[in-house]
Amino acid sequence: MALKEAVRRKLDEFRPRIARLTKEHGKVKIDEVTIEQCIGGARDIRCLVTDISYLDPQEGIRFRGKTIPETFASLPKAPGSEYPAVESFWYFLLTGEVPTQAQVDEVLADWKQRQEVPAYVFEIIRAMPRDSHPMTMLSTGIGAMQRESKFAAYYASGSFHKLNAWEYVYEDACDIVARIPVLAAFIYNLKYRGDVQRPIDPALDMGANFAQMIGQGKEYMDVARMYFILHSDHESGNVSAHTTHLVHSALSDPYLSYAAGLNGLAGPLHGRANQEVLDWTLKFQEKYLGGEEPTRELITKALWDTLNSGQVIPGYGHAVLRKTDPRYTSQREFCQKHLPGDPLFKLVSMIFEVAPGVLTEHGKTKNPWPNVDAQSGVIQWHYGVKEWDFYTVLFGVGRALGCMANLTWDRGLGYAIERPKSVTTGMLEQWAAEGGRR
Ligand code: NMX
Ligand code: MLT
């Protein structure tokens, strides 16, 4: 397949660069670590490598060197759509090259061969209590599918070779990205639509097929394409991408690795914040408005009440970003075009006007601006996907693209098992007293 050969070509070009960096410049310092960083979640320490995406604190994410608007503008669009097919973006993420339509068509055809989820996976999820969180169902489904792993079979075959191993990661990666929307749609229909399932439509691209599988129409097809692409990757240090990379560094296969990544994504400070935003906003409507129009004063009061009760304002703040997340802006522009009069969009826009000022006055967060999660639920709500505990599953479908592209490259470049060094509190106290580690 052309995509696999393109990845092989790229890896062949890259390997000498990694070898030269390690052998000739391996001792060059690129960072130093403070006690604050050691205790405070390793913030900003430069110790991971990826070429799939890079996050600038001011500008936001670039996928393979392109901003979000540049990415959307440059990739071939899905038929009759303003957005690229996810398959087109996948080619781009894996290779850094904008595919031709013929190359996109080849990925589309390839994914159709891969997208069936084995029946036993559905049965395992069906056996779970119906009120299990859909993220638990998603990570269980991905973990259960591990028996299909071509990488695990290759490792067990006894003929494992470091240089070839990426090919099997690539195969698992393609299977996972093709199957995860089908699994997600199954969970949606199981939990919220009485287990009335819709079959895959083989004529549709990934985003469009997901839309039809959850009973949505044409406009939502673009929502799905946009949503999955926007959520795909945020360089390597975020919890889901880092967890996936870490687990795979022990040569755990991509299924085990991404199930772990999804469990991290399910945390309220990470991907689950999109669920929390909707929850916060609807509770605000219920508790503070009682059917009346929102005002800046009422929003300010609700924000302070949340902060004073020791909770975070979901959808605001970021570990790296110091400006409004361009993924927020991109979704906001979609809303301005497609749902300008939506009451929830208006409310979220008003929160956007007020929250940065309140958070600045509160004085704790380093970034008072909205992140991706502050806007995403509004769009889902507008199109009738009102089961907000499902929103992180949508994030997880998109994030699979970035995590799987990264794993393919991790293995292709033979990255080592990850094993940072820990120290004791006593050591930190000693180095603090001595003014640094000697
Ligand atoms: N509301 C209230 N307090 C906040 C917020 C917020 N939105 N963001 C940060 N802070 C607090 C934070 O809890 C910390 O307090 P303390 O010193 O008492 O521990 C202080 O500000 C400094 O935190 P920062 O260094 O600004 O942020 P950090 O890098 O530690 O955390 C987040 C980043 C994203 C976890 C944090 O901003 C947050 O909890 N935001 C709300 C949850 C959210 O929207 N998460 C989604 C992130 C994007 N995603 O999809 O993953
Ligand atoms: C993400 O998309 O992973 C989040 O914005 C969190 C992060 O980058 O740390």
Short mmCIF file of C-alpha atoms and ligand atoms in Angstrom, two decimals:
data_model
loop_
_atom_site.label_atom_id
_atom_site.label_comp_id
_atom_site.label_asym_id
_atom_site.label_seq_id
_atom_site.Cartn_x
_atom_site.Cartn_y
_atom_site.Cartn_z
CA MET A 1 0.00 0.00 0.00
CA ALA A 2 1.27 3.45 -0.97
CA LEU A 3 0.87 4.97 2.52
CA LYS A 4 2.94 2.25 4.16
CA GLU A 5 5.65 2.70 1.52
CA ALA A 6 5.58 6.48 2.07
CA VAL A 7 6.05 5.93 5.83
CA ARG A 8 8.90 3.51 5.11
CA ARG A 9 10.59 6.12 2.88
CA LYS A 10 10.21 8.80 5.54
CA LEU A 11 11.57 6.53 8.27
CA ASP A 12 14.59 5.64 6.11
CA GLU A 13 15.28 9.37 5.71
CA PHE A 14 14.86 10.02 9.43
CA ARG A 15 16.86 7.20 10.98
CA PRO A 16 20.32 8.64 10.14
CA ARG A 17 19.24 11.96 11.73
CA ILE A 18 18.37 10.22 14.99
CA ALA A 19 21.55 8.15 14.91
CA ARG A 20 23.70 11.26 14.31
CA LEU A 21 21.97 13.20 17.09
CA THR A 22 22.50 10.36 19.54
CA LYS A 23 26.06 9.47 18.59
CA GLU A 24 27.58 12.87 17.79
CA HIS A 25 25.52 15.25 19.94
CA GLY A 26 24.10 12.98 22.62
CA LYS A 27 25.59 14.98 25.51
CA VAL A 28 24.40 18.42 24.36
CA LYS A 29 22.16 19.92 27.10
CA ILE A 30 18.68 21.07 26.05
CA ASP A 31 17.13 21.65 29.48
CA GLU A 32 17.65 21.61 33.21
CA VAL A 33 15.23 20.51 35.94
CA THR A 34 14.14 22.49 38.99
CA ILE A 35 12.61 21.19 42.20
CA GLU A 36 9.37 22.94 41.27
CA GLN A 37 9.18 20.98 38.00
CA CYS A 38 10.08 17.73 39.71
CA ILE A 39 7.22 18.12 42.20
CA GLY A 40 4.90 19.92 39.77
CA GLY A 41 4.13 17.36 37.09
CA ALA A 42 7.34 17.70 35.03
CA ARG A 43 5.90 20.86 33.51
CA ASP A 44 7.86 22.21 30.50
CA ILE A 45 10.78 19.78 30.80
CA ARG A 46 11.97 19.05 27.28
CA CYS A 47 12.42 15.29 27.28
CA LEU A 48 10.10 13.88 24.61
CA VAL A 49 10.46 13.89 20.82
CA THR A 50 7.75 13.87 18.18
CA ASP A 51 7.44 15.27 14.69
CA ILE A 52 3.71 14.62 14.37
CA SER A 53 2.72 17.93 16.01
CA TYR A 54 4.18 20.80 18.02
CA LEU A 55 2.41 23.05 20.54
CA ASP A 56 3.54 26.65 20.78
CA PRO A 57 2.24 28.33 23.98
CA GLN A 58 1.17 31.47 22.10
CA GLU A 59 0.15 30.12 18.72
CA GLY A 60 -1.30 26.72 19.62
CA ILE A 61 -1.01 23.46 17.78
CA ARG A 62 0.64 22.83 14.42
CA PHE A 63 0.09 19.45 12.83
CA ARG A 64 3.17 18.53 10.82
CA GLY A 65 4.12 22.22 10.71
CA LYS A 66 0.68 23.48 9.68
CA THR A 67 -1.73 25.53 11.81
CA ILE A 68 -5.34 24.34 12.02
CA PRO A 69 -6.60 26.69 9.25
CA GLU A 70 -3.64 25.71 7.04
CA THR A 71 -4.33 22.02 7.67
CA PHE A 72 -7.99 22.32 6.76
CA ALA A 73 -7.20 24.47 3.70
CA SER A 74 -4.46 22.28 2.29
CA LEU A 75 -5.95 18.77 2.49
CA PRO A 76 -8.30 17.42 -0.20
CA LYS A 77 -11.91 17.78 0.93
CA ALA A 78 -14.43 15.01 1.38
CA PRO A 79 -17.01 14.99 -1.46
CA GLY A 80 -19.52 17.83 -1.00
CA SER A 81 -17.80 18.94 2.22
CA GLU A 82 -15.88 21.93 3.54
CA TYR A 83 -13.67 19.59 5.57
CA PRO A 84 -11.11 16.96 4.66
CA ALA A 85 -11.93 13.31 5.21
CA VAL A 86 -10.19 11.98 8.32
CA GLU A 87 -8.44 9.48 6.03
CA SER A 88 -6.76 12.39 4.24
CA PHE A 89 -5.55 13.82 7.55
CA TRP A 90 -4.24 10.39 8.59
CA TYR A 91 -2.01 10.26 5.49
CA PHE A 92 -0.77 13.75 6.33
CA LEU A 93 -0.10 12.96 10.02
CA LEU A 94 1.83 9.81 9.18
CA THR A 95 3.96 11.28 6.39
CA GLY A 96 3.93 15.08 6.69
CA GLU A 97 2.87 15.16 3.02
CA VAL A 98 -0.43 16.48 1.69
CA PRO A 99 -1.94 13.49 -0.12
CA THR A 100 -3.36 13.53 -3.62
CA GLN A 101 -7.00 12.47 -4.01
CA ALA A 102 -5.79 9.12 -5.33
CA GLN A 103 -3.73 8.59 -2.17
CA VAL A 104 -6.73 9.51 -0.01
CA ASP A 105 -8.89 7.07 -1.96
CA GLU A 106 -6.42 4.33 -1.24
CA VAL A 107 -6.60 4.99 2.53
CA LEU A 108 -10.41 5.07 2.30
CA ALA A 109 -10.42 1.67 0.61
CA ASP A 110 -7.89 0.29 3.10
CA TRP A 111 -9.91 1.39 6.14
CA LYS A 112 -13.03 -0.24 4.72
CA GLN A 113 -11.17 -3.55 4.81
CA ARG A 114 -10.19 -2.97 8.43
CA GLN A 115 -13.21 -1.38 10.10
CA GLU A 116 -15.19 -4.44 11.26
CA VAL A 117 -15.06 -4.78 15.05
CA PRO A 118 -15.05 -8.46 16.12
CA ALA A 119 -18.41 -9.57 17.53
CA TYR A 120 -16.90 -10.78 20.81
CA VAL A 121 -15.88 -7.17 21.61
CA PHE A 122 -19.51 -6.08 21.37
CA GLU A 123 -20.57 -8.96 23.60
CA ILE A 124 -18.01 -8.01 26.26
CA ILE A 125 -19.32 -4.44 26.31
CA ARG A 126 -22.93 -5.63 26.32
CA ALA A 127 -22.13 -7.66 29.44
CA MET A 128 -21.11 -4.50 31.32
CA PRO A 129 -23.65 -2.67 33.48
CA ARG A 130 -25.44 -0.27 31.12
CA ASP A 131 -24.65 2.66 33.41
CA SER A 132 -20.88 2.10 33.09
CA HIS A 133 -19.20 5.26 31.85
CA PRO A 134 -18.85 5.16 28.05
CA MET A 135 -15.10 5.83 28.39
CA THR A 136 -14.82 2.66 30.49
CA MET A 137 -16.65 0.84 27.71
CA LEU A 138 -14.37 2.34 25.06
CA SER A 139 -11.13 1.46 26.82
CA THR A 140 -12.52 -2.02 27.64
CA GLY A 141 -13.39 -2.50 23.96
CA ILE A 142 -9.95 -1.44 22.77
CA GLY A 143 -8.27 -3.57 25.45
CA ALA A 144 -10.44 -6.59 24.61
CA MET A 145 -9.52 -6.27 20.93
CA GLN A 146 -5.87 -6.78 21.87
CA ARG A 147 -6.21 -10.40 20.81
CA GLU A 148 -6.22 -9.07 17.22
CA SER A 149 -2.85 -7.37 17.60
CA LYS A 150 -0.48 -8.09 14.71
CA PHE A 151 2.36 -6.52 16.67
CA ALA A 152 1.79 -8.87 19.64
CA ALA A 153 1.64 -11.87 17.28
CA TYR A 154 4.86 -10.74 15.59
CA TYR A 155 6.60 -10.35 18.95
CA ALA A 156 5.42 -13.82 20.00
CA SER A 157 6.55 -15.35 16.70
CA GLY A 158 10.17 -15.42 17.83
CA SER A 159 11.35 -13.59 14.68
CA PHE A 160 11.03 -10.09 16.14
CA HIS A 161 13.42 -7.63 14.55
CA LYS A 162 13.81 -4.05 15.77
CA LEU A 163 13.93 -2.59 12.26
CA ASN A 164 10.77 -4.35 11.07
CA ALA A 165 8.69 -3.95 14.22
CA TRP A 166 7.14 -0.64 13.09
CA GLU A 167 5.36 -2.42 10.22
CA TYR A 168 3.26 -4.38 12.71
CA VAL A 169 2.59 -1.29 14.81
CA TYR A 170 1.48 0.41 11.58
CA GLU A 171 -0.95 -2.45 10.88
CA ASP A 172 -2.43 -2.29 14.39
CA ALA A 173 -2.55 1.50 14.22
CA CYS A 174 -4.54 1.43 10.97
CA ASP A 175 -6.89 -1.22 12.37
CA ILE A 176 -7.47 0.83 15.53
CA VAL A 177 -8.18 4.14 13.80
CA ALA A 178 -10.52 2.44 11.33
CA ARG A 179 -12.38 0.51 14.04
CA ILE A 180 -12.62 2.97 16.91
CA PRO A 181 -15.47 5.07 15.40
CA VAL A 182 -17.45 1.87 14.82
CA LEU A 183 -16.86 0.84 18.43
CA ALA A 184 -17.81 4.32 19.65
CA ALA A 185 -21.03 4.29 17.60
CA PHE A 186 -21.87 0.87 19.03
CA ILE A 187 -21.43 2.21 22.58
CA TYR A 188 -23.59 5.23 21.78
CA ASN A 189 -26.43 3.13 20.40
CA LEU A 190 -26.10 0.59 23.21
CA LYS A 191 -26.25 3.15 25.99
CA TYR A 192 -28.63 5.76 24.63
CA ARG A 193 -30.61 4.19 21.77
CA GLY A 194 -31.80 0.95 23.34
CA ASP A 195 -29.10 -1.11 21.60
CA VAL A 196 -30.64 -0.43 18.19
CA GLN A 197 -27.50 -0.67 16.08
CA ARG A 198 -26.93 0.69 12.58
CA PRO A 199 -24.61 -1.10 10.15
CA ILE A 200 -21.49 0.43 8.61
CA ASP A 201 -22.17 2.21 5.31
CA PRO A 202 -19.19 1.13 3.18
CA ALA A 203 -19.71 4.04 0.76
CA LEU A 204 -18.88 6.67 3.41
CA ASP A 205 -15.63 8.07 4.79
CA MET A 206 -14.84 7.62 8.48
CA GLY A 207 -16.47 10.82 9.80
CA ALA A 208 -19.55 10.48 7.61
CA ASN A 209 -20.00 6.83 8.51
CA PHE A 210 -19.74 7.61 12.23
CA ALA A 211 -22.42 10.27 11.77
CA GLN A 212 -24.83 7.88 10.03
CA MET A 213 -24.12 5.12 12.56
CA ILE A 214 -25.29 7.34 15.42
CA GLY A 215 -28.35 8.40 13.42
CA GLN A 216 -27.09 11.82 12.31
CA GLY A 217 -27.47 13.58 8.95
CA LYS A 218 -25.25 15.42 6.50
CA GLU A 219 -24.33 18.48 8.55
CA TYR A 220 -23.06 16.33 11.41
CA MET A 221 -20.77 14.51 8.97
CA ASP A 222 -18.67 17.67 8.83
CA VAL A 223 -18.92 18.05 12.61
CA ALA A 224 -17.45 14.56 13.00
CA ARG A 225 -14.65 15.18 10.46
CA MET A 226 -13.75 18.51 12.07
CA TYR A 227 -14.01 17.17 15.60
CA PHE A 228 -11.83 14.09 15.05
CA ILE A 229 -9.14 16.10 13.27
CA LEU A 230 -9.09 18.89 15.88
CA HIS A 231 -8.75 16.44 18.76
CA SER A 232 -6.16 14.22 17.13
CA ASP A 233 -2.89 15.39 18.60
CA HIS A 234 -1.42 17.97 20.97
CA GLU A 235 2.27 17.12 20.88
CA SER A 236 3.55 14.28 23.10
CA GLY A 237 3.40 15.48 26.69
CA ASN A 238 -0.36 15.50 27.30
CA VAL A 239 -1.65 12.67 29.48
CA SER A 240 -3.28 10.51 26.78
CA ALA A 241 -0.46 10.76 24.23
CA HIS A 242 2.25 10.40 26.83
CA THR A 243 0.57 7.40 28.48
CA THR A 244 0.16 5.67 25.12
CA HIS A 245 3.82 6.32 24.29
CA LEU A 246 5.01 5.22 27.74
CA VAL A 247 3.07 1.95 27.75
CA HIS A 248 4.18 1.11 24.21
CA SER A 249 7.79 1.84 25.12
CA ALA A 250 7.68 -1.48 27.05
CA LEU A 251 6.68 -3.05 23.70
CA SER A 252 3.09 -3.42 24.85
CA ASP A 253 1.07 -3.52 21.65
CA PRO A 254 -0.97 -0.55 20.36
CA TYR A 255 -4.26 -1.91 21.76
CA LEU A 256 -2.93 -2.15 25.32
CA SER A 257 -1.16 1.16 24.92
CA TYR A 258 -4.15 3.08 23.64
CA ALA A 259 -6.52 1.53 26.21
CA ALA A 260 -4.16 3.01 28.82
CA GLY A 261 -4.12 6.36 27.00
CA LEU A 262 -7.92 6.41 26.99
CA ASN A 263 -7.99 5.82 30.73
CA GLY A 264 -5.89 8.97 31.12
CA LEU A 265 -8.11 10.89 28.72
CA ALA A 266 -11.07 9.98 30.94
CA GLY A 267 -9.77 12.23 33.75
CA PRO A 268 -11.66 15.49 34.44
CA LEU A 269 -8.52 17.63 34.15
CA HIS A 270 -7.91 16.15 30.67
CA GLY A 271 -10.47 14.98 28.08
CA ARG A 272 -13.39 14.60 30.43
CA ALA A 273 -13.39 18.36 30.87
CA ASN A 274 -15.69 18.53 27.81
CA GLN A 275 -18.33 16.59 29.76
CA GLU A 276 -17.71 18.81 32.82
CA VAL A 277 -18.22 21.97 30.74
CA LEU A 278 -21.69 20.89 29.65
CA ASP A 279 -22.51 19.76 33.15
CA TRP A 280 -21.37 23.12 34.59
CA THR A 281 -23.27 25.12 31.96
CA LEU A 282 -26.54 23.25 32.33
CA LYS A 283 -26.37 23.38 36.13
CA PHE A 284 -25.77 27.13 35.81
CA GLN A 285 -28.90 27.47 33.66
CA GLU A 286 -30.94 25.49 36.15
CA LYS A 287 -29.63 27.04 39.36
CA TYR A 288 -29.06 30.69 38.39
CA LEU A 289 -31.40 31.44 35.48
CA GLY A 290 -34.74 29.72 36.09
CA GLY A 291 -35.78 30.35 32.49
CA GLU A 292 -34.44 33.96 32.39
CA GLU A 293 -31.76 35.25 29.98
CA PRO A 294 -28.16 34.95 31.25
CA THR A 295 -26.36 38.11 32.28
CA ARG A 296 -22.66 38.83 32.77
CA GLU A 297 -23.37 39.45 36.46
CA LEU A 298 -24.97 36.04 37.00
CA ILE A 299 -22.16 34.30 35.12
CA THR A 300 -19.57 36.15 37.20
CA LYS A 301 -21.33 35.04 40.38
CA ALA A 302 -21.52 31.40 39.23
CA LEU A 303 -17.83 31.40 38.29
CA TRP A 304 -16.83 32.79 41.68
CA ASP A 305 -19.10 30.31 43.47
CA THR A 306 -17.31 27.48 41.65
CA LEU A 307 -13.86 28.87 42.43
CA ASN A 308 -14.74 29.59 46.06
CA SER A 309 -15.93 26.00 46.50
CA GLY A 310 -12.44 24.86 45.50
CA GLN A 311 -13.34 23.57 42.04
CA VAL A 312 -11.76 24.45 38.69
CA ILE A 313 -13.66 26.19 35.90
CA PRO A 314 -13.83 23.39 33.33
CA GLY A 315 -12.69 24.26 29.81
CA TYR A 316 -10.35 27.03 30.98
CA GLY A 317 -6.61 26.95 31.58
CA HIS A 318 -3.88 24.84 30.05
CA ALA A 319 -0.55 23.35 31.03
CA VAL A 320 1.23 24.71 27.93
CA LEU A 321 -1.03 27.19 26.12
CA ARG A 322 -1.01 30.81 27.21
CA LYS A 323 -3.62 32.10 24.75
CA THR A 324 -7.07 31.02 23.57
CA ASP A 325 -6.77 27.50 22.17
CA PRO A 326 -7.05 27.68 18.34
CA ARG A 327 -9.11 24.47 18.55
CA TYR A 328 -11.61 26.52 20.59
CA THR A 329 -11.51 29.26 17.96
CA SER A 330 -11.99 26.81 15.12
CA GLN A 331 -15.11 25.35 16.74
CA ARG A 332 -16.36 28.82 17.63
CA GLU A 333 -16.09 29.82 13.96
CA PHE A 334 -18.07 26.71 13.04
CA CYS A 335 -20.77 27.78 15.53
CA GLN A 336 -20.81 31.35 14.23
CA LYS A 337 -21.43 30.00 10.75
CA HIS A 338 -23.81 27.11 11.44
CA LEU A 339 -25.55 27.79 14.74
CA PRO A 340 -25.23 31.52 15.54
CA GLY A 341 -28.61 31.71 17.26
CA ASP A 342 -28.20 28.62 19.43
CA PRO A 343 -28.96 29.63 23.06
CA LEU A 344 -26.23 27.41 24.49
CA PHE A 345 -23.69 28.86 22.04
CA LYS A 346 -24.73 32.35 23.13
CA LEU A 347 -24.31 31.40 26.78
CA VAL A 348 -20.89 29.81 26.20
CA SER A 349 -19.86 32.94 24.26
CA MET A 350 -20.91 35.09 27.22
CA ILE A 351 -18.88 32.86 29.56
CA PHE A 352 -15.92 33.40 27.19
CA GLU A 353 -16.35 37.18 27.67
CA VAL A 354 -16.41 36.90 31.46
CA ALA A 355 -14.34 33.90 32.61
CA PRO A 356 -10.84 35.11 31.61
CA GLY A 357 -11.31 38.25 33.74
CA VAL A 358 -12.59 36.27 36.73
CA LEU A 359 -9.75 33.75 36.48
CA THR A 360 -7.20 36.55 36.18
CA GLU A 361 -8.62 38.23 39.29
CA HIS A 362 -8.63 34.86 41.07
CA GLY A 363 -4.92 34.89 40.32
CA LYS A 364 -4.02 31.22 40.32
CA THR A 365 -4.10 29.88 36.78
CA LYS A 366 -1.23 30.73 34.44
CA ASN A 367 -3.67 30.73 31.54
CA PRO A 368 -7.17 32.18 31.96
CA TRP A 369 -8.19 31.44 28.37
CA PRO A 370 -10.50 28.69 27.06
CA ASN A 371 -9.19 25.35 25.82
CA VAL A 372 -10.69 22.92 23.28
CA ASP A 373 -13.23 21.56 25.75
CA ALA A 374 -14.98 24.86 26.43
CA GLN A 375 -16.69 24.84 23.03
CA SER A 376 -16.99 21.26 21.84
CA GLY A 377 -20.08 20.21 23.78
CA VAL A 378 -22.15 23.09 22.42
CA ILE A 379 -21.90 21.71 18.89
CA GLN A 380 -22.79 18.19 19.98
CA TRP A 381 -25.74 19.49 21.99
CA HIS A 382 -27.00 21.53 19.04
CA TYR A 383 -27.08 18.46 16.78
CA GLY A 384 -28.91 16.41 19.38
CA VAL A 385 -26.01 14.48 20.90
CA LYS A 386 -27.13 15.52 24.36
CA GLU A 387 -25.68 12.64 26.35
CA TRP A 388 -22.69 14.61 27.55
CA ASP A 389 -20.97 11.72 29.30
CA PHE A 390 -20.31 10.53 25.71
CA TYR A 391 -18.30 13.62 24.73
CA THR A 392 -14.96 12.26 25.93
CA VAL A 393 -15.52 9.18 23.76
CA LEU A 394 -15.63 11.52 20.75
CA PHE A 395 -12.34 13.02 21.95
CA GLY A 396 -10.94 9.48 22.25
CA VAL A 397 -11.88 8.61 18.66
CA GLY A 398 -10.00 11.68 17.44
CA ARG A 399 -7.04 11.23 19.79
CA ALA A 400 -6.49 7.72 18.40
CA LEU A 401 -5.20 9.34 15.19
CA GLY A 402 -2.40 11.23 16.92
CA CYS A 403 -1.50 8.45 19.34
CA MET A 404 -1.37 5.82 16.60
CA ALA A 405 0.68 8.01 14.24
CA ASN A 406 3.09 8.63 17.12
CA LEU A 407 3.41 4.93 17.99
CA THR A 408 4.19 4.07 14.37
CA TRP A 409 7.00 6.61 14.39
CA ASP A 410 8.17 5.65 17.90
CA ARG A 411 8.71 2.08 16.75
CA GLY A 412 10.06 3.11 13.36
CA LEU A 413 12.76 5.15 15.06
CA GLY A 414 13.32 2.49 17.71
CA TYR A 415 12.71 4.71 20.72
CA ALA A 416 13.82 3.19 24.02
CA ILE A 417 11.77 2.01 26.96
CA GLU A 418 10.87 5.13 28.97
CA ARG A 419 12.34 5.15 32.45
CA PRO A 420 12.95 8.56 34.09
CA LYS A 421 14.83 8.64 37.39
CA SER A 422 13.04 9.35 40.66
CA VAL A 423 14.59 10.86 43.79
CA THR A 424 13.48 11.08 47.41
CA THR A 425 12.08 14.11 49.25
CA GLY A 426 15.16 13.99 51.49
CA MET A 427 17.41 14.35 48.45
CA LEU A 428 15.43 17.37 47.27
CA GLU A 429 15.76 18.93 50.74
CA GLN A 430 19.49 18.30 50.74
CA TRP A 431 19.96 19.81 47.26
CA ALA A 432 17.76 22.75 48.26
CA ALA A 433 20.01 23.41 51.30
CA GLU A 434 23.13 23.14 49.13
CA GLY A 435 21.73 25.49 46.47
CA GLY A 436 21.54 22.77 43.83
CA ARG A 437 22.66 19.24 43.13
CA ARG A 438 26.45 18.97 43.02
N1 NMX B 1 -10.08 27.01 37.21
C1 NMX B 1 -9.61 27.22 38.46
N2 NMX B 1 -8.33 27.08 38.82
C2 NMX B 1 -7.47 26.75 37.84
C3 NMX B 1 -7.87 26.57 36.52
C4 NMX B 1 -9.24 26.69 36.22
N3 NMX B 1 -9.72 26.46 35.00
N4 NMX B 1 -6.80 26.24 35.77
C5 NMX B 1 -5.74 26.23 36.63
N5 NMX B 1 -6.17 26.54 37.87
C6 NMX B 1 -5.36 26.54 39.10
C7 NMX B 1 -4.74 25.17 39.29
O1 NMX B 1 -5.65 24.25 39.85
C8 NMX B 1 -3.56 25.51 40.18
O2 NMX B 1 -4.05 25.67 41.47
P1 NMX B 1 -3.20 25.19 42.76
O3 NMX B 1 -1.97 26.03 42.75
O4 NMX B 1 -4.11 25.46 43.91
O5 NMX B 1 -2.93 23.73 42.54
C9 NMX B 1 -3.13 26.87 39.65
O6 NMX B 1 -4.27 27.41 38.95
C10 NMX B 1 -1.97 26.82 38.68
O7 NMX B 1 -2.29 25.93 37.63
P2 NMX B 1 -1.68 26.14 36.15
O8 NMX B 1 -0.20 26.03 36.27
O9 NMX B 1 -2.25 27.35 35.52
O10 NMX B 1 -2.31 24.89 35.37
P3 NMX B 1 -1.79 23.39 35.34
O11 NMX B 1 -0.79 23.28 34.24
O12 NMX B 1 -1.41 22.88 36.67
O13 NMX B 1 -3.13 22.62 34.92
C11 NMX B 1 -5.14 22.29 33.68
C12 NMX B 1 -3.67 22.70 33.62
C13 NMX B 1 -5.70 22.20 32.27
C14 NMX B 1 -5.23 20.90 34.34
C15 NMX B 1 -5.93 23.33 34.52
O14 NMX B 1 -5.87 24.58 33.85
C16 NMX B 1 -7.35 22.93 34.78
O15 NMX B 1 -7.61 22.21 35.75
N6 NMX B 1 -8.34 23.42 33.92
C17 NMX B 1 -9.71 23.01 34.05
C18 NMX B 1 -9.93 21.61 33.51
C19 NMX B 1 -9.81 21.59 32.00
O16 NMX B 1 -10.40 22.38 31.29
N7 NMX B 1 -9.05 20.61 31.49
C20 NMX B 1 -8.94 20.38 30.05
C21 NMX B 1 -7.56 20.66 29.45
C22 NMX B 1 -7.57 20.38 27.99
N8 NMX B 1 -7.80 18.96 27.72
O17 NMX B 1 -8.67 18.63 26.98
O18 NMX B 1 -7.08 18.10 28.24
C1 MLT B 2 -4.84 17.86 24.86
O1 MLT B 2 -5.40 18.04 23.79
O2 MLT B 2 -4.19 16.82 25.08
C2 MLT B 2 -5.03 18.85 25.95
O3 MLT B 2 -5.15 20.14 25.47
C3 MLT B 2 -4.08 18.73 27.12
C4 MLT B 2 -2.63 19.02 26.87
O4 MLT B 2 -2.18 19.36 25.78
O5 MLT B 2 -1.89 18.90 27.88
#
